[in-house]
CSV table of C-alpha atoms and ligand atoms in Angstrom, one decimal:
chain,number,residue,atom,x,y,z
A,1,UNK,CA,133.8,214.7,306.5
A,2,UNK,CA,137.4,213.6,307.2
A,3,UNK,CA,139.7,214.4,310.1
A,4,UNK,CA,143.0,215.5,308.6
A,5,UNK,CA,146.4,216.3,310.3
A,6,UNK,CA,148.5,218.7,308.3
A,7,UNK,CA,152.1,219.2,309.3
A,8,UNK,CA,154.0,222.2,308.0
A,9,UNK,CA,157.8,222.2,308.1
A,10,UNK,CA,160.2,225.1,308.7
A,11,UNK,CA,160.3,226.5,305.2
A,12,UNK,CA,156.5,226.3,305.0
A,13,UNK,CA,156.2,228.6,308.0
A,14,UNK,CA,159.4,230.5,307.4
A,15,UNK,CA,157.9,233.9,307.0
A,16,UNK,CA,154.7,235.9,307.6
A,17,UNK,CA,153.8,235.4,303.9
A,18,UNK,CA,154.4,231.6,304.1
A,19,UNK,CA,152.2,231.4,307.3
A,20,UNK,CA,149.4,233.3,305.5
A,21,UNK,CA,149.6,230.8,302.7
A,22,UNK,CA,149.5,227.9,305.2
A,23,UNK,CA,146.4,229.5,306.8
A,24,UNK,CA,144.7,229.7,303.4
A,25,UNK,CA,145.3,226.0,302.7
A,26,UNK,CA,144.0,225.1,306.2
A,27,UNK,CA,140.9,227.2,305.7
A,28,UNK,CA,140.3,225.7,302.3
A,29,UNK,CA,140.5,222.2,303.8
A,30,UNK,CA,138.0,223.2,306.5
A,31,UNK,CA,135.6,224.8,303.8
A,32,UNK,CA,135.8,221.5,301.9
A,33,UNK,CA,134.1,220.0,305.0
A,34,UNK,CA,137.0,218.6,307.0
A,35,UNK,CA,138.2,218.9,310.6
A,36,UNK,CA,141.8,220.0,310.7
A,37,UNK,CA,144.6,219.6,313.2
A,38,UNK,CA,147.8,221.5,312.2
A,39,UNK,CA,151.2,220.7,313.5
A,40,UNK,CA,154.0,223.3,312.9
A,41,UNK,CA,157.8,223.3,313.0
A,42,UNK,CA,159.8,226.4,314.0
A,43,UNK,CA,160.6,228.9,311.2
A,44,UNK,CA,163.4,227.5,309.1
A,45,UNK,CA,166.8,228.1,310.6
A,46,UNK,CA,165.3,229.0,314.0
A,47,UNK,CA,166.3,225.8,315.9
A,48,UNK,CA,169.9,226.0,314.6
A,49,UNK,CA,170.0,229.7,315.6
A,50,UNK,CA,168.9,228.8,319.2
A,51,UNK,CA,171.5,226.0,319.3
A,52,UNK,CA,174.2,228.5,318.3
A,53,UNK,CA,173.1,230.9,321.0
A,54,UNK,CA,173.4,228.1,323.6
A,55,UNK,CA,176.8,227.1,322.4
A,56,UNK,CA,178.1,230.7,322.7
A,57,UNK,CA,177.2,230.5,326.4
A,58,UNK,CA,178.3,227.1,327.4
A,59,UNK,CA,180.4,224.2,325.9
A,60,UNK,CA,178.0,221.7,327.4
A,61,UNK,CA,174.6,223.4,327.8
A,62,UNK,CA,172.3,221.3,330.1
A,63,UNK,CA,169.8,219.2,328.1
A,64,UNK,CA,166.9,220.3,330.2
A,65,UNK,CA,167.6,223.9,329.4
A,66,UNK,CA,168.2,223.0,325.8
A,67,UNK,CA,164.6,221.7,325.7
A,68,UNK,CA,163.3,224.8,327.3
A,69,UNK,CA,165.1,226.9,324.7
A,70,UNK,CA,164.4,224.8,321.6
A,71,UNK,CA,160.7,224.3,322.3
A,72,UNK,CA,160.2,228.0,322.0
A,73,UNK,CA,160.6,228.1,318.2
A,74,UNK,CA,157.5,225.9,317.6
A,75,UNK,CA,155.6,227.9,320.2
A,76,UNK,CA,156.0,231.1,318.1
A,77,UNK,CA,154.8,229.5,314.8
A,78,UNK,CA,151.9,227.7,316.5
A,79,UNK,CA,150.5,231.0,317.9
A,80,UNK,CA,151.2,232.9,314.6
A,81,UNK,CA,149.5,230.2,312.5
A,82,UNK,CA,146.4,230.2,314.8
A,83,UNK,CA,146.3,234.0,314.4
A,84,UNK,CA,146.6,233.8,310.6
A,85,UNK,CA,143.7,231.2,310.5
A,86,UNK,CA,141.5,233.4,312.8
A,87,UNK,CA,142.3,236.4,310.5
A,88,UNK,CA,140.6,234.5,307.7
A,89,UNK,CA,137.5,234.1,309.8
A,90,UNK,CA,137.9,230.5,310.9
A,91,UNK,CA,138.1,229.6,314.6
A,92,UNK,CA,141.6,228.5,315.7
A,93,UNK,CA,143.4,227.7,318.9
A,94,UNK,CA,147.1,226.9,319.5
A,95,UNK,CA,148.5,224.4,321.9
A,96,UNK,CA,152.0,223.6,323.2
A,97,UNK,CA,152.9,220.0,323.4
A,98,UNK,CA,151.9,220.0,327.0
A,99,UNK,CA,148.5,221.5,326.3
A,100,UNK,CA,148.0,218.9,323.5
A,101,UNK,CA,148.6,216.1,326.1
A,102,UNK,CA,151.8,214.8,324.6
A,103,UNK,CA,153.5,212.8,327.4
A,104,UNK,CA,157.1,211.7,326.8
A,105,UNK,CA,159.9,209.9,328.7
A,106,UNK,CA,162.5,212.0,330.5
A,107,UNK,CA,165.3,211.7,327.9
A,108,UNK,CA,165.9,215.4,327.1
A,109,UNK,CA,166.6,216.5,323.5
A,110,UNK,CA,165.5,213.1,322.1
A,111,UNK,CA,162.5,212.1,324.2
A,112,UNK,CA,160.1,209.3,323.1
A,113,UNK,CA,156.4,209.8,323.1
A,114,UNK,CA,154.8,207.5,325.7
A,115,UNK,CA,151.2,208.4,325.2
A,116,UNK,CA,148.9,211.2,324.0
A,117,UNK,CA,145.9,212.3,326.0
A,118,UNK,CA,144.0,213.7,323.1
A,119,UNK,CA,140.9,214.9,325.1
A,120,UNK,CA,141.7,218.6,324.8
A,121,UNK,CA,142.3,218.3,321.1
A,122,UNK,CA,139.1,216.4,320.6
A,123,UNK,CA,137.0,218.9,322.6
A,124,UNK,CA,138.4,221.8,320.6
A,125,UNK,CA,137.7,220.0,317.3
A,126,UNK,CA,134.1,219.3,318.5
A,127,UNK,CA,133.8,223.0,319.1
A,128,UNK,CA,134.8,223.6,315.5
A,129,UNK,CA,138.3,225.0,316.2
A,130,UNK,CA,141.2,224.4,313.9
A,131,UNK,CA,143.7,223.1,316.4
A,132,UNK,CA,147.3,224.3,315.8
A,133,UNK,CA,149.9,222.3,317.8
A,134,UNK,CA,153.5,223.2,318.4
A,135,UNK,CA,155.5,220.2,317.0
A,136,UNK,CA,158.8,218.7,318.2
A,137,UNK,CA,157.8,218.9,321.9
A,138,UNK,CA,156.1,217.1,324.8
A,139,UNK,CA,156.1,217.1,328.5
A,140,UNK,CA,157.2,214.5,331.1
A,141,UNK,CA,154.6,212.7,333.3
A,142,UNK,CA,152.9,215.0,335.7
A,143,UNK,CA,153.7,218.0,333.5
A,144,UNK,CA,157.1,218.3,335.2
A,145,UNK,CA,159.4,219.3,332.3
A,146,UNK,CA,159.3,220.2,328.7
A,147,UNK,CA,161.0,217.8,326.3
A,148,UNK,CA,161.9,217.8,322.6
A,149,UNK,CA,161.7,214.8,320.3
A,150,UNK,CA,165.0,215.0,318.4
A,151,UNK,CA,165.8,216.9,315.2
A,152,UNK,CA,163.0,216.8,312.6
A,153,UNK,CA,160.7,215.8,315.4
A,154,UNK,CA,157.7,217.7,314.2
A,155,UNK,CA,157.0,214.9,311.8
A,156,UNK,CA,156.7,212.5,314.7
A,157,UNK,CA,154.4,214.9,316.5
A,158,UNK,CA,152.1,214.9,313.5
A,159,UNK,CA,152.0,211.2,313.0
A,160,UNK,CA,151.6,210.4,316.7
A,161,UNK,CA,148.7,213.0,317.0
A,162,UNK,CA,147.1,211.5,313.8
A,163,UNK,CA,147.2,208.1,315.5
A,164,UNK,CA,145.9,209.4,318.8
A,165,UNK,CA,142.9,211.3,317.3
A,166,UNK,CA,142.4,208.5,314.7
A,167,UNK,CA,142.8,210.9,311.8
A,168,UNK,CA,141.9,209.7,308.3
A,169,UNK,CA,145.1,211.1,306.8
A,170,UNK,CA,148.4,212.7,307.9
A,171,UNK,CA,149.7,215.2,305.4
A,172,UNK,CA,153.3,216.3,305.7
A,173,UNK,CA,153.8,219.6,303.9
A,174,UNK,CA,157.4,220.5,303.0
A,175,UNK,CA,159.5,222.2,300.4
A,176,UNK,CA,159.5,219.3,297.9
A,177,UNK,CA,156.4,217.7,296.4
A,178,UNK,CA,157.0,214.2,297.5
A,179,UNK,CA,159.5,211.4,298.2
A,180,UNK,CA,161.9,211.1,295.3
A,181,UNK,CA,164.3,208.4,294.2
A,182,UNK,CA,167.0,210.5,295.8
A,183,UNK,CA,167.3,214.0,297.1
A,184,UNK,CA,166.1,216.2,294.2
A,185,UNK,CA,168.3,219.0,295.4
A,186,UNK,CA,171.3,216.9,294.6
A,187,UNK,CA,170.1,215.0,291.5
A,188,UNK,CA,167.7,217.1,289.5
A,189,UNK,CA,166.8,214.0,287.4
A,190,UNK,CA,165.4,212.3,290.5
A,191,UNK,CA,161.9,210.9,290.0
A,192,UNK,CA,159.0,211.5,292.3
A,193,UNK,CA,157.5,208.2,293.7
A,194,UNK,CA,153.7,207.9,293.5
A,195,UNK,CA,153.9,205.6,296.6
A,196,UNK,CA,156.5,204.0,298.8
A,197,UNK,CA,156.2,201.2,301.4
A,198,UNK,CA,156.6,202.1,305.1
A,199,UNK,CA,159.5,199.7,305.2
A,200,UNK,CA,161.4,201.4,302.3
A,201,UNK,CA,160.6,204.8,303.7
A,202,UNK,CA,161.9,203.8,307.1
A,203,UNK,CA,165.2,202.7,305.5
A,204,UNK,CA,165.5,205.8,303.4
A,205,UNK,CA,164.8,208.0,306.4
A,206,UNK,CA,167.1,206.2,308.8
A,207,UNK,CA,169.8,206.4,306.1
A,208,UNK,CA,169.6,210.1,305.8
A,209,UNK,CA,166.7,211.1,303.6
A,210,UNK,CA,165.4,213.8,305.9
A,211,UNK,CA,162.2,214.3,304.1
A,212,UNK,CA,160.6,212.3,306.9
A,213,UNK,CA,162.1,211.8,310.3
A,214,UNK,CA,162.8,208.1,311.0
A,215,UNK,CA,160.8,207.7,314.1
A,216,UNK,CA,157.7,209.3,312.5
A,217,UNK,CA,157.9,206.5,309.8
A,218,UNK,CA,158.3,203.9,312.5
A,219,UNK,CA,155.3,205.2,314.3
A,220,UNK,CA,153.2,205.4,311.1
A,221,UNK,CA,154.1,201.8,310.3
A,222,UNK,CA,153.2,200.6,313.8
A,223,UNK,CA,149.9,202.3,314.0
A,224,UNK,CA,149.1,202.1,310.3
A,225,UNK,CA,148.7,205.9,309.8
A,226,UNK,CA,148.2,206.8,306.2
A,227,UNK,CA,150.8,209.5,305.4
A,228,UNK,CA,151.2,211.6,302.3
A,229,UNK,CA,154.2,213.9,301.6
A,230,UNK,CA,153.3,217.1,299.7
A,231,UNK,CA,154.6,220.6,299.0
A,232,UNK,CA,153.1,223.6,300.7
A,233,UNK,CA,154.2,225.6,297.6
A,234,UNK,CA,151.9,224.0,295.1
A,235,UNK,CA,148.9,221.6,294.8
A,236,UNK,CA,150.8,218.6,293.3
A,237,UNK,CA,149.5,215.2,294.5
A,238,UNK,CA,152.6,214.1,296.5
A,239,UNK,CA,153.8,210.6,297.6
A,240,UNK,CA,151.7,208.1,299.6
A,241,UNK,CA,153.5,206.1,302.3
A,242,UNK,CA,151.6,202.8,302.5
A,243,UNK,CA,151.9,199.1,303.2
A,244,UNK,CA,153.9,197.1,300.8
A,245,UNK,CA,151.9,195.7,297.8
A,246,UNK,CA,152.8,192.9,295.4
A,247,UNK,CA,154.2,195.1,292.5
A,248,UNK,CA,156.7,196.8,294.8
A,249,UNK,CA,159.1,193.8,294.8
A,250,UNK,CA,159.5,194.0,291.1
A,251,UNK,CA,161.5,197.2,291.6
A,252,UNK,CA,165.0,196.2,292.8
A,253,UNK,CA,166.3,199.5,293.9
A,254,UNK,CA,163.8,202.3,294.7
A,255,UNK,CA,166.0,205.0,296.2
A,256,UNK,CA,169.5,206.3,297.1
A,257,UNK,CA,170.0,208.0,300.4
A,258,UNK,CA,173.0,209.8,301.9
A,259,UNK,CA,173.9,211.0,305.3
A,260,UNK,CA,176.6,213.6,306.0
A,261,UNK,CA,175.8,213.6,309.7
A,262,UNK,CA,178.1,210.7,310.4
A,263,UNK,CA,181.4,210.3,312.3
A,264,UNK,CA,183.7,207.3,312.7
A,265,UNK,CA,185.2,206.5,316.0
A,266,UNK,CA,188.0,203.9,316.3
A,267,UNK,CA,189.3,202.4,319.4
A,268,UNK,CA,192.9,201.4,318.4
A,269,UNK,CA,194.8,198.3,319.7
A,270,UNK,CA,192.5,197.0,322.4
A,271,UNK,CA,194.0,193.8,323.9
A,272,UNK,CA,191.7,191.2,322.5
A,273,UNK,CA,189.7,189.2,325.0
A,274,UNK,CA,186.1,188.2,325.5
A,275,UNK,CA,183.8,191.0,326.6
A,276,UNK,CA,185.6,194.1,325.2
A,277,UNK,CA,182.8,194.8,322.7
A,278,UNK,CA,180.2,194.4,325.4
A,279,UNK,CA,182.0,196.7,327.7
A,280,UNK,CA,182.5,199.4,325.1
A,281,UNK,CA,179.0,199.4,323.7
A,282,UNK,CA,177.3,199.2,327.1
A,283,UNK,CA,179.1,202.4,328.0
A,284,UNK,CA,178.1,204.0,324.7
A,285,UNK,CA,174.4,202.9,325.1
A,286,UNK,CA,174.3,204.2,328.7
A,287,UNK,CA,175.3,207.7,327.3
A,288,UNK,CA,172.1,207.4,325.1
A,289,UNK,CA,174.3,207.5,321.9
A,290,UNK,CA,172.9,205.5,319.0
A,291,UNK,CA,175.5,203.4,317.1
A,292,UNK,CA,175.1,202.6,313.5
A,293,UNK,CA,177.8,200.5,311.8
A,294,UNK,CA,180.4,198.5,313.7
A,295,UNK,CA,183.6,196.9,312.3
A,296,UNK,CA,186.1,194.9,314.3
A,297,UNK,CA,189.5,193.9,313.0
A,298,UNK,CA,191.9,191.6,314.8
A,299,UNK,CA,195.7,192.0,314.3
A,300,UNK,CA,197.4,189.1,312.5
A,301,UNK,CA,198.9,187.8,315.8
A,302,UNK,CA,195.4,187.8,317.3
A,303,UNK,CA,196.5,189.9,320.3
A,304,UNK,CA,194.9,193.3,319.5
A,305,UNK,CA,191.6,194.5,318.1
A,306,UNK,CA,190.6,197.8,316.4
A,307,UNK,CA,186.9,198.5,316.9
A,308,UNK,CA,185.4,201.2,314.6
A,309,UNK,CA,181.8,202.4,314.9
A,310,UNK,CA,179.8,205.3,313.5
A,311,UNK,CA,177.6,207.7,315.4
A,312,UNK,CA,175.7,210.9,314.5
A,313,UNK,CA,178.2,213.8,314.2
A,314,UNK,CA,176.4,215.6,317.0
A,315,UNK,CA,177.2,212.7,319.4
A,316,UNK,CA,180.8,212.3,318.2
A,317,UNK,CA,182.7,214.2,320.9
A,318,UNK,CA,180.6,212.5,323.6
A,319,UNK,CA,181.3,209.1,322.1
A,320,UNK,CA,185.0,209.8,322.0
A,321,UNK,CA,184.9,210.8,325.7
A,322,UNK,CA,183.1,207.6,326.6
A,323,UNK,CA,185.2,205.4,324.4
A,324,UNK,CA,188.3,207.1,325.7
A,325,UNK,CA,187.5,206.3,329.3
A,326,UNK,CA,186.6,202.7,328.6
A,327,UNK,CA,189.5,202.3,326.2
A,328,UNK,CA,191.9,203.3,328.9
A,329,UNK,CA,190.4,200.8,331.3
A,330,UNK,CA,190.8,198.1,328.7
A,331,UNK,CA,194.4,199.1,327.8
A,332,UNK,CA,193.7,200.4,324.3
A,333,UNK,CA,196.4,202.5,322.7
A,334,UNK,CA,194.1,205.5,321.7
A,335,UNK,CA,190.8,206.6,320.2
A,336,UNK,CA,190.6,208.2,316.7
A,337,UNK,CA,187.8,210.3,315.4
A,338,UNK,CA,187.1,211.0,311.7
A,339,UNK,CA,184.3,213.4,310.9
A,340,UNK,CA,184.9,214.0,307.1
A,341,UNK,CA,182.9,210.9,306.1
A,342,UNK,CA,179.4,210.2,304.8
A,343,UNK,CA,177.1,207.2,304.3
A,344,UNK,CA,175.7,206.4,300.9
A,345,UNK,CA,173.0,203.7,300.6
A,346,UNK,CA,170.9,202.0,298.0
A,347,UNK,CA,167.4,200.8,299.2
A,348,UNK,CA,164.7,198.6,297.7
A,349,UNK,CA,162.4,195.8,298.9
A,350,UNK,CA,163.2,194.0,295.6
A,351,UNK,CA,166.7,193.2,297.0
A,352,UNK,CA,165.0,190.4,298.9
A,353,UNK,CA,164.5,188.5,295.6
A,354,UNK,CA,167.2,189.9,293.4
A,355,UNK,CA,171.0,189.5,293.8
A,356,UNK,CA,173.9,191.5,292.7
A,357,UNK,CA,173.0,194.9,294.0
A,358,UNK,CA,176.0,195.1,296.4
A,359,UNK,CA,178.5,194.0,293.8
A,360,UNK,CA,177.2,196.5,291.3
A,361,UNK,CA,177.4,199.3,293.9
A,362,UNK,CA,181.0,198.4,294.9
A,363,UNK,CA,182.0,198.2,291.2
A,364,UNK,CA,180.7,201.7,290.6
A,365,UNK,CA,182.6,203.0,293.6
A,366,UNK,CA,185.8,201.3,292.3
A,367,UNK,CA,185.3,202.7,288.8
A,368,UNK,CA,185.1,206.2,290.2
A,369,UNK,CA,188.0,205.8,292.6
A,370,UNK,CA,185.9,206.1,295.7
A,371,UNK,CA,187.4,204.2,298.6
A,372,UNK,CA,184.9,202.3,300.8
A,373,UNK,CA,185.7,202.5,304.6
A,374,UNK,CA,182.9,200.4,306.0
A,375,UNK,CA,180.0,198.4,304.6
A,376,UNK,CA,176.8,197.2,306.1
A,377,UNK,CA,173.8,195.4,304.5
A,378,UNK,CA,170.3,194.4,305.5
A,379,UNK,CA,167.6,192.5,303.6
A,380,UNK,CA,166.6,195.7,301.7
A,381,UNK,CA,169.7,198.0,301.7
A,382,UNK,CA,173.4,198.2,301.2
A,383,UNK,CA,175.4,201.1,302.8
A,384,UNK,CA,178.9,202.3,302.4
A,385,UNK,CA,180.9,204.8,304.4
A,386,UNK,CA,183.0,206.9,302.1
A,387,UNK,CA,185.0,210.2,302.1
A,388,UNK,CA,182.6,213.1,302.6
A,389,UNK,CA,183.9,214.9,299.5
A,390,UNK,CA,182.7,212.1,297.2
A,391,UNK,CA,179.1,212.1,298.6
A,392,UNK,CA,177.4,213.9,295.7
A,393,UNK,CA,179.4,212.0,293.1
A,394,UNK,CA,178.5,208.7,294.6
A,395,UNK,CA,174.8,209.6,294.8
A,396,UNK,CA,174.7,210.7,291.2
A,397,UNK,CA,176.6,207.7,289.9
A,398,UNK,CA,174.4,205.2,291.8
A,399,UNK,CA,171.2,207.0,290.8
A,400,UNK,CA,172.2,206.5,287.1
A,401,UNK,CA,173.6,202.9,287.6
A,402,UNK,CA,170.3,201.7,289.0
A,403,UNK,CA,168.3,203.5,286.4
A,404,UNK,CA,166.3,205.7,288.7
A,405,UNK,CA,166.1,208.8,286.6
A,406,UNK,CA,162.9,210.2,285.0
B,1,ADP,P1,160.8,220.3,306.6
B,1,ADP,O1,161.5,221.6,307.1
B,1,ADP,O2,159.6,220.7,305.8
B,1,ADP,O3,160.6,219.3,307.6
B,1,ADP,P2,163.2,219.0,305.6
B,1,ADP,O4,164.3,219.9,305.2
B,1,ADP,O5,163.3,218.3,306.9
B,1,ADP,O6,161.8,219.7,305.5
B,1,ADP,O7,163.0,217.8,304.5
B,1,ADP,C1,162.8,218.1,303.1
B,1,ADP,C2,164.1,218.0,302.4
B,1,ADP,O8,164.5,216.6,302.4
B,1,ADP,C3,164.1,218.3,300.9
B,1,ADP,O9,164.3,219.7,300.7
B,1,ADP,C4,165.2,217.5,300.3
B,1,ADP,O10,166.4,218.2,300.2
B,1,ADP,C5,165.5,216.4,301.4
B,1,ADP,N1,165.4,215.0,300.8
B,1,ADP,C6,166.4,214.1,301.1
B,1,ADP,N2,166.1,213.0,300.4
B,1,ADP,C7,164.9,213.2,299.8
B,1,ADP,C8,164.1,212.3,299.0
B,1,ADP,N3,164.5,211.0,298.7
B,1,ADP,N4,163.0,212.8,298.5
B,1,ADP,C9,162.6,214.1,298.8
B,1,ADP,N5,163.3,214.9,299.5
B,1,ADP,C10,164.5,214.5,300.1
B,2,LIG,N1,162.4,222.6,314.6
B,2,LIG,C1,162.9,221.3,314.8
B,2,LIG,C2,164.2,221.0,314.0
B,2,LIG,O1,164.6,221.9,313.3
B,2,LIG,C3,161.9,220.2,314.6
B,2,LIG,C4,161.4,220.1,313.1
B,2,LIG,O2,161.5,221.1,312.3
B,2,LIG,O3,160.7,219.1,312.8
B,2,LIG,O4,164.7,220.0,314.1
B,3,MG,MG1,161.9,217.9,308.5
């Protein structure tokens, strides 16, 4: 007998029919002799719908209230899924994040899980219930306030619960049957990977491959949770996310990722002196905004600096406000915002031992007349910020260049 956590994403619970089909899979897994914890997302589109409602009422809705609002989507699907399982004659009980014992910090809309008190889950499992947990949410210490875990956060709920209850496997059910060499919805020739290392998956996720949420991969890697990505629409085997093995370094590039949720902020003509970067980025960090790339250019006379950085589009306005205030203090000329950009990245653990990947990538961009605005590299990835309208072209070209197709 195994203990399995199954997470179902928005499309997988997007309608009554889909929920019935999820319930059938859950019951099948129970009948095969396993204990099952189910984690569900809200119905697809529901979280966006709720955000739109909030924005119609307020330009800056309070984050505590946003969490109250957004956590409702998962509450609906957890109860419906438990009912669907019960209707098939198998005992099921739904829990909110609070009832499941998921304790987070107090950073509303992107809270981090601090610990999970899994007693109630374990007790229900012992009593032969299928436990259905609302993903994407937790509660602050002392059960004071509801929090949410950031977009795509149900993946994190599932992995964290799998670690807490010491599950044998965490299955992530979605609308594609695994992790591909790139988004199969953009490049139909993309190839499904049989397995991928935590490290590569972490890069792909953080570079925009939303098939797994970044923090869920971080968590899986830290606690060694075996994860498999599968489709809830068929019985195909899926992709295993595992520790790196020897053969993996032979593959130089294993995937291409893109991220359209990027914006570039530039603080123009800051009088250049020690401490300007520290001041600017301390202020940005205090606003809980995560920065990705940073580029600083000094004018030829050495008197002024332009500092550009990228942030998630959702934080762009806030970043401009913060940078504007600090820029003014530092005597900067102005702050520019550019939102029609994207980030395209090539990823592979083999880059550690093979050279020339960056050069090949830049050459392809040049051959297709795609201008590169910013570049960043790590041991296992190269990323370029480019014009948003060239995203798909760049992804397709790179996928072909690095020979990733079927
Ligand atoms: P869910 O709602 O189930 O959490 P998501 O929409 O968050 O599903 O993630 C699944 C989507 O991730 C796929 O439909 C696909 O478009 C996208 N995706 C991006 N990159 C990849 C990749 N390398 N492999 C598979 N899917 C990818
Ligand atoms: N419903 C949330 C979102 O859309 C969480 C999730 O689906 O994982 O971001
Ligand atoms: Mg998702």
